[in-house]
Amino acid sequence: MFHLQCIKCNATYPPEERIYTCPRCGGLLEVVLELDKIHVTKEEMDPRWMGVWKYREFMPVSEKARIITLTEGGTPLHRVDNLREEFGVKELYVKNEGANPSGSFKDRGMTVGVTKALELGARAVACASTGNTSASLASFAAVARLSCIVLLPTGKTAMGKLAQAILHGARVIAIEGNFDEALELVRRVCDEMNIYLLNSINPWRLEGQKSLGFEIVDQLEWEVPDRIIVPVGNCGNSSAIWKGLKEFYEYGFIDRLPRITGIQAEGAAPVVHAYREGLDEVVPVENPETVATAIRIGAPVSAPKTLRAVRESGGLMEAVSDEEILHAQKMLARREGIGVEPASASTIAGLKKLLESGEIDSDERIVCVATGHALKDPEIIIKSSEAPITCPADMERLKKVVAQVL
Ligand code: F0G
């Protein structure tokens, strides 16, 4: 019903093989579903709970698998008319992935990834992370009763994410280096010490994340948006959404495909550079830096998949500054009531920039994916906002302050 295939040399491997890249050429692996063996209709899926497992037939786990779930997915698709008016665009939505159990889209991947870890007989799981992957993996590993090790870049992980990883019982190792170095190390440690790797290089994890694409078209009553805008870090999510939508297209659930548009932070934009220069692989950025710590990545491992998704779909890649990101974070919060972390706000900043430059047409129907919750990184909000006004506990003084701010 499904197998692994290398996206570079097309070699195929059975699903039981515990591999993350192609043993023959080192290329990235992808799960290939035999769509002609899937038999399900929209009407059959309709009454099911919204979420990753609503699309169970498209999730490559065996019938007998013990599914580890925290009821992930099923997140709101907000119609954001205040922003739409301000930007002057035809139709605008925000897919709020902060509403997932651990507060980010990573939960979609982990429900499948940790289920697969159990199927493959793993006893321990690990990841390197800028924060959200570790928070998510820690919570799913807890339910599955697996030991969990997470490697985080010292001093560059937002507080909320670090707190979650600790709370759910992961062994947190702070690596004195950046995310790229931590990922390189965890890949080697997993190989040498028989630990199951759950970074997005793991093709099974991306199968869960493709449900984000499924859900968007499902929530739009099977109308396909013109464009989906996604923040790009390690390139898992953007490519997973594209893969899912292509499956729905080939299966016949949708009759066209959206353009995938990826946004990076200026200080960590290797995929944007590769896109502009027409390359298939990235030239790593040394010492990536951005306020959006979630996407502070210089050597994204799945970059060829995202470059393929953006090009095949006729999309775009754009970079935005930290200032634009923080401004967009406040716009979304103050016009629409949606609190997101900086990486997620990059999509709003990117949309604004691309509309202004005319690269995106105002006649489009657009979905921005907000990948993580504002509370993941409360420190940046406090740091970049006006301080609260202090006032003595005195009615007369309070009235003066209130009169001033009204
Ligand atoms: N947005 C948020 C909030 C993220 O946490 C990440 C990735 C991305 C966007 C980018 O997604 O890597 O699939 O391109 N965070 C990873 C982590 C790297 O470790 O939590 P991507």
XYZ file of C-alpha atoms and ligand atoms in Angstrom:
427
model
C 0.000 0.000 0.000
C 2.972 2.330 0.567
C 6.749 2.360 0.352
C 9.729 4.695 0.591
C 11.296 6.282 -2.457
C 14.378 8.437 -2.950
C 13.506 11.782 -4.560
C 16.942 11.911 -6.217
C 17.681 8.431 -7.650
C 14.147 6.942 -7.370
C 15.388 3.829 -5.520
C 12.547 2.257 -3.533
C 12.591 0.658 -0.085
C 10.042 -1.283 1.973
C 8.323 0.594 4.796
C 9.891 -1.561 7.509
C 13.349 -0.210 6.790
C 14.517 2.158 9.465
C 16.188 4.683 7.172
C 15.884 8.455 6.901
C 17.838 9.095 3.688
C 18.604 6.942 0.645
C 21.298 4.359 1.524
C 22.356 4.381 -2.149
C 22.796 8.073 -2.952
C 22.062 9.951 0.288
C 19.006 11.663 -1.246
C 15.850 12.565 0.672
C 13.165 9.917 1.054
C 9.471 10.282 0.494
C 6.581 7.988 1.335
C 4.727 6.896 -1.804
C 1.089 5.888 -1.354
C -0.599 3.643 -3.868
C -3.566 5.887 -4.443
C -5.417 3.311 -6.544
C -5.602 1.090 -3.431
C -7.325 3.818 -1.408
C -11.119 3.773 -1.385
C -12.836 6.539 0.502
C -15.267 9.292 -0.425
C -15.682 12.823 0.887
C -19.113 11.798 2.168
C -17.576 8.966 4.194
C -15.005 11.304 5.709
C -17.426 14.145 6.406
C -18.951 12.935 9.698
C -15.532 12.128 11.210
C -13.829 14.431 13.724
C -11.671 17.078 12.105
C -7.965 16.356 12.512
C -5.103 14.272 11.172
C -6.918 10.935 11.494
C -9.964 12.132 9.597
C -7.779 11.342 6.583
C -6.715 7.986 7.935
C -6.750 6.293 4.512
C -3.994 8.685 3.419
C -1.879 8.062 6.532
C 0.654 5.265 5.972
C 0.331 3.243 9.158
C -0.753 -0.370 9.310
C -4.334 -1.295 10.232
C -3.147 -2.780 13.525
C -0.971 0.144 14.549
C -1.436 1.572 18.041
C -2.090 5.195 17.189
C -0.580 7.735 19.544
C -2.806 10.791 19.387
C -3.499 13.938 21.377
C -6.362 14.936 19.043
C -4.118 17.106 16.917
C -5.195 19.049 13.846
C -8.724 20.317 13.311
C -7.432 23.854 13.861
C -9.470 26.939 12.950
C -9.259 28.538 9.528
C -10.018 32.177 10.329
C -11.430 34.482 7.705
C -9.484 37.644 8.509
C -11.507 40.474 7.000
C -9.858 43.357 8.870
C -6.484 42.416 7.415
C -8.007 41.615 4.061
C -9.399 45.147 3.866
C -6.149 46.695 5.014
C -4.108 44.735 2.467
C -6.669 45.165 -0.291
C -6.748 41.496 -1.231
C -9.780 39.531 -2.423
C -9.984 36.792 0.215
C -7.686 36.102 3.160
C -7.539 33.313 5.744
C -5.217 32.391 8.591
C -4.851 28.715 9.491
C -4.188 28.849 13.216
C -1.878 25.954 14.031
C -1.225 27.432 17.462
C -4.493 25.717 18.414
C -2.802 22.303 18.337
C -2.281 20.444 21.650
C 1.328 21.573 22.082
C 0.721 24.886 20.332
C 2.278 24.207 16.920
C 1.770 22.286 13.673
C 4.464 19.808 14.721
C 1.791 17.736 16.496
C 0.393 16.684 13.120
C 3.713 15.109 12.275
C 4.390 13.607 15.651
C 1.131 11.656 15.880
C 2.243 9.719 12.791
C 5.980 9.782 13.606
C 5.606 8.432 17.141
C 3.019 5.880 16.001
C 5.621 4.736 13.452
C 8.365 4.671 16.112
C 6.277 2.146 18.074
C 5.535 0.104 14.945
C 9.260 -0.112 14.261
C 9.943 -1.217 17.829
C 11.823 1.892 18.975
C 12.455 2.367 22.687
C 13.865 5.880 22.517
C 13.232 8.861 20.259
C 15.210 12.035 19.686
C 15.306 15.280 17.754
C 17.238 18.492 17.406
C 14.993 21.490 17.547
C 14.627 25.238 17.529
C 11.929 24.472 20.139
C 8.551 23.426 18.766
C 9.586 20.008 17.508
C 11.001 19.209 20.937
C 7.851 20.376 22.749
C 5.693 18.251 20.485
C 7.897 15.160 20.502
C 8.206 15.305 24.298
C 4.432 15.237 24.720
C 3.800 12.389 22.253
C 6.735 10.358 23.616
C 5.214 10.752 27.079
C 1.922 9.113 25.993
C 3.787 6.402 24.113
C 6.070 5.833 27.141
C 9.193 6.242 25.058
C 12.401 7.812 26.352
C 12.883 11.167 24.701
C 16.045 13.160 24.128
C 16.023 16.639 22.631
C 18.952 18.767 21.546
C 18.360 22.519 21.653
C 20.664 25.388 20.681
C 21.785 27.063 23.918
C 20.188 30.419 24.626
C 18.244 30.501 21.356
C 15.179 28.489 22.240
C 12.057 30.445 23.178
C 11.107 30.005 26.817
C 7.666 28.487 26.305
C 9.073 25.707 24.120
C 11.907 24.864 26.473
C 9.434 24.768 29.378
C 7.196 22.336 27.459
C 10.034 19.946 26.625
C 11.032 19.877 30.291
C 7.448 19.579 31.523
C 6.691 16.531 29.384
C 9.761 14.749 30.681
C 12.225 14.929 27.773
C 15.917 14.872 28.605
C 16.967 18.253 27.339
C 20.522 18.671 26.126
C 21.562 22.274 25.424
C 24.071 22.188 22.597
C 26.645 24.933 22.543
C 26.050 25.635 18.899
C 23.188 26.464 16.557
C 20.322 24.311 15.269
C 22.235 23.089 12.215
C 25.030 21.762 14.417
C 22.550 20.170 16.809
C 20.778 18.434 13.916
C 23.999 17.079 12.499
C 24.901 15.690 15.936
C 21.527 14.148 16.673
C 21.481 12.388 13.297
C 24.792 10.761 14.113
C 23.876 9.882 17.670
C 20.613 8.274 16.496
C 22.503 6.163 13.939
C 25.180 5.061 16.354
C 23.021 4.518 19.437
C 19.877 2.975 17.958
C 17.563 5.855 18.751
C 14.644 6.737 16.468
C 15.094 10.152 14.837
C 12.022 12.367 14.631
C 13.226 15.450 12.826
C 11.445 16.323 9.590
C 14.092 14.439 7.608
C 12.011 11.467 8.812
C 9.585 10.943 5.901
C 6.864 9.399 8.099
C 6.564 12.523 10.180
C 5.876 14.595 7.074
C 2.948 12.314 6.263
C 1.132 13.678 9.315
C 2.020 17.228 8.394
C 0.478 16.901 4.964
C -2.915 16.895 6.720
C -2.492 20.661 7.020
C -3.036 20.884 3.275
C -5.924 18.400 3.414
C -7.640 20.402 6.102
C -7.357 23.750 4.350
C -9.225 22.538 1.258
C -11.694 20.565 3.379
C -12.495 23.667 5.447
C -12.943 25.707 2.276
C -15.529 23.147 1.185
C -13.160 21.667 -1.353
C -12.491 24.990 -3.044
C -8.759 25.313 -3.588
C -7.168 28.629 -2.575
C -4.948 30.371 -5.119
C -2.030 30.480 -2.735
C -0.837 29.045 0.560
C 1.880 31.026 2.357
C 4.121 29.122 4.775
C 7.127 30.042 6.910
C 10.182 28.064 5.845
C 12.869 26.786 8.208
C 14.037 23.219 7.773
C 11.644 22.803 4.811
C 9.473 20.017 6.189
C 6.133 21.726 6.377
C 6.017 23.522 3.047
C 6.916 20.325 1.218
C 4.483 18.213 3.249
C 1.550 20.509 2.471
C 2.395 20.306 -1.242
C 2.688 16.526 -1.129
C -0.703 16.199 0.533
C -2.444 18.462 -1.915
C -0.917 16.661 -4.859
C -2.274 13.395 -3.458
C -5.758 14.887 -3.117
C -5.469 16.182 -6.684
C -4.358 12.853 -8.102
C -6.997 11.045 -6.069
C -9.639 13.384 -7.513
C -10.735 15.242 -4.367
C -9.659 18.610 -5.802
C -9.455 19.847 -9.379
C -6.509 22.223 -9.183
C -3.539 23.066 -6.973
C -2.530 26.208 -5.083
C 0.772 28.059 -5.405
C 3.077 27.360 -2.472
C 4.820 30.498 -1.281
C 7.586 30.216 1.296
C 8.809 32.998 3.584
C 12.129 33.109 5.418
C 13.752 35.663 7.705
C 16.397 37.793 5.990
C 19.157 36.585 8.314
C 18.355 32.926 7.636
C 17.234 32.749 4.016
C 19.261 30.080 2.181
C 16.175 28.762 0.376
C 15.252 32.213 -0.902
C 18.803 32.593 -2.282
C 18.695 29.165 -3.943
C 15.283 29.924 -5.421
C 16.486 33.224 -6.897
C 19.626 31.662 -8.294
C 17.819 28.701 -9.801
C 19.668 26.121 -7.675
C 18.248 22.753 -6.581
C 20.169 22.726 -3.312
C 21.018 25.474 -0.868
C 24.337 27.064 -0.071
C 24.240 27.039 3.742
C 24.150 30.370 5.574
C 26.810 30.461 8.286
C 25.625 31.949 11.586
C 21.937 32.414 10.734
C 20.290 35.098 12.843
C 16.687 36.230 13.301
C 14.241 37.204 15.982
C 12.078 34.339 14.643
C 14.135 31.687 16.447
C 11.873 28.877 15.161
C 13.271 29.408 11.653
C 16.816 30.386 12.615
C 18.243 27.722 10.304
C 21.183 28.032 7.904
C 21.350 24.567 6.343
C 17.792 23.240 5.905
C 17.924 19.502 5.263
C 14.769 19.189 3.176
C 15.462 22.231 0.993
C 15.299 20.272 -2.315
C 11.713 19.258 -1.444
C 10.616 22.831 -0.777
C 12.361 24.176 -3.872
C 10.554 21.531 -5.885
C 7.195 22.383 -4.273
C 7.573 26.108 -4.877
C 8.675 25.666 -8.491
C 6.176 22.943 -9.421
C 3.326 24.959 -7.972
C 4.368 28.223 -9.609
C 4.845 29.816 -6.197
C 7.430 32.192 -4.781
C 10.063 32.523 -2.076
C 10.598 35.798 -0.225
C 12.613 37.049 2.746
C 11.408 39.540 5.359
C 13.238 41.551 7.995
C 12.906 41.103 11.748
C 11.237 44.487 11.922
C 8.635 43.453 9.347
C 8.028 40.205 11.248
C 7.416 41.930 14.587
C 5.162 44.496 12.940
C 3.130 41.727 11.285
C 2.871 39.841 14.587
C 1.202 42.892 16.146
C -1.046 43.492 13.139
C -2.441 39.985 13.325
C -2.861 40.202 17.092
C -4.434 43.654 17.135
C -6.647 43.485 14.044
C -7.738 39.881 14.247
C -7.188 38.716 17.831
C -4.828 35.957 16.736
C -1.599 35.623 18.721
C 1.240 33.913 16.887
C 4.968 33.569 17.379
C 7.359 35.559 15.145
C 8.072 32.737 12.645
C 4.348 32.474 11.937
C 3.989 36.226 11.518
C 6.568 36.059 8.731
C 3.782 34.873 6.410
C 1.751 38.038 7.027
C 4.881 40.162 6.586
C 5.713 38.278 3.372
C 2.195 38.671 2.009
C 2.285 42.428 2.658
C 5.629 42.747 0.933
C 4.642 40.656 -2.094
C 1.360 42.550 -2.532
C 3.218 45.846 -2.373
C 5.764 44.732 -4.957
C 2.988 43.415 -7.179
C 4.308 39.839 -7.190
C 1.060 38.668 -5.621
C -2.142 39.764 -7.281
C -4.795 41.425 -5.137
C -7.367 39.238 -6.875
C -6.204 36.080 -5.115
C -7.733 33.874 -2.458
C -4.926 33.369 0.054
C -4.280 31.243 3.137
C -1.443 32.147 5.515
C -0.323 29.337 7.810
C 0.271 30.536 11.378
C 2.485 27.744 12.621
C 2.881 28.406 16.348
C 1.180 30.137 19.302
C 2.198 33.547 20.650
C 2.830 32.131 24.133
C 5.671 30.020 22.787
C 7.836 33.134 22.967
C 6.420 35.639 25.466
C 9.791 37.299 25.957
C 9.966 38.728 22.451
C 6.488 40.239 22.838
C 7.427 41.993 26.067
C 10.734 43.119 24.603
C 9.233 44.560 21.438
C 6.180 46.240 22.972
C 5.399 49.234 25.152
C 5.920 48.543 28.854
C 2.830 48.455 31.109
C 2.041 51.709 32.885
C 2.663 51.530 36.625
C 0.211 53.199 38.933
C -0.132 53.338 42.709
C -3.185 51.607 44.231
C -5.048 54.888 44.385
C -8.345 55.752 42.686
C -7.555 59.414 41.873
C -4.181 58.546 40.336
C -5.740 55.670 38.403
C -8.410 57.943 36.942
C -5.703 60.290 35.707
C -3.823 57.442 34.047
C -6.985 56.097 32.436
C -7.930 59.555 31.146
C -4.486 59.821 29.588
C -4.639 56.516 27.731
C -8.233 56.727 26.516
N 7.121 27.888 12.131
C 7.396 27.424 13.355
C 6.672 27.997 14.513
C 8.381 26.413 13.515
O 8.634 25.953 14.733
C 9.067 25.925 12.383
C 10.095 24.905 12.518
C 8.722 26.444 11.129
C 7.741 27.425 11.045
C 9.372 25.996 9.877
O 8.933 24.744 9.478
O 11.114 23.571 9.504
O 9.118 22.558 8.442
O 10.248 24.508 7.402
N 10.572 24.517 13.605
C 11.511 23.405 13.769
C 11.650 23.028 15.227
C 12.772 23.554 13.054
O 12.677 22.465 15.615
O 10.716 23.233 15.970
P 9.913 23.774 8.648
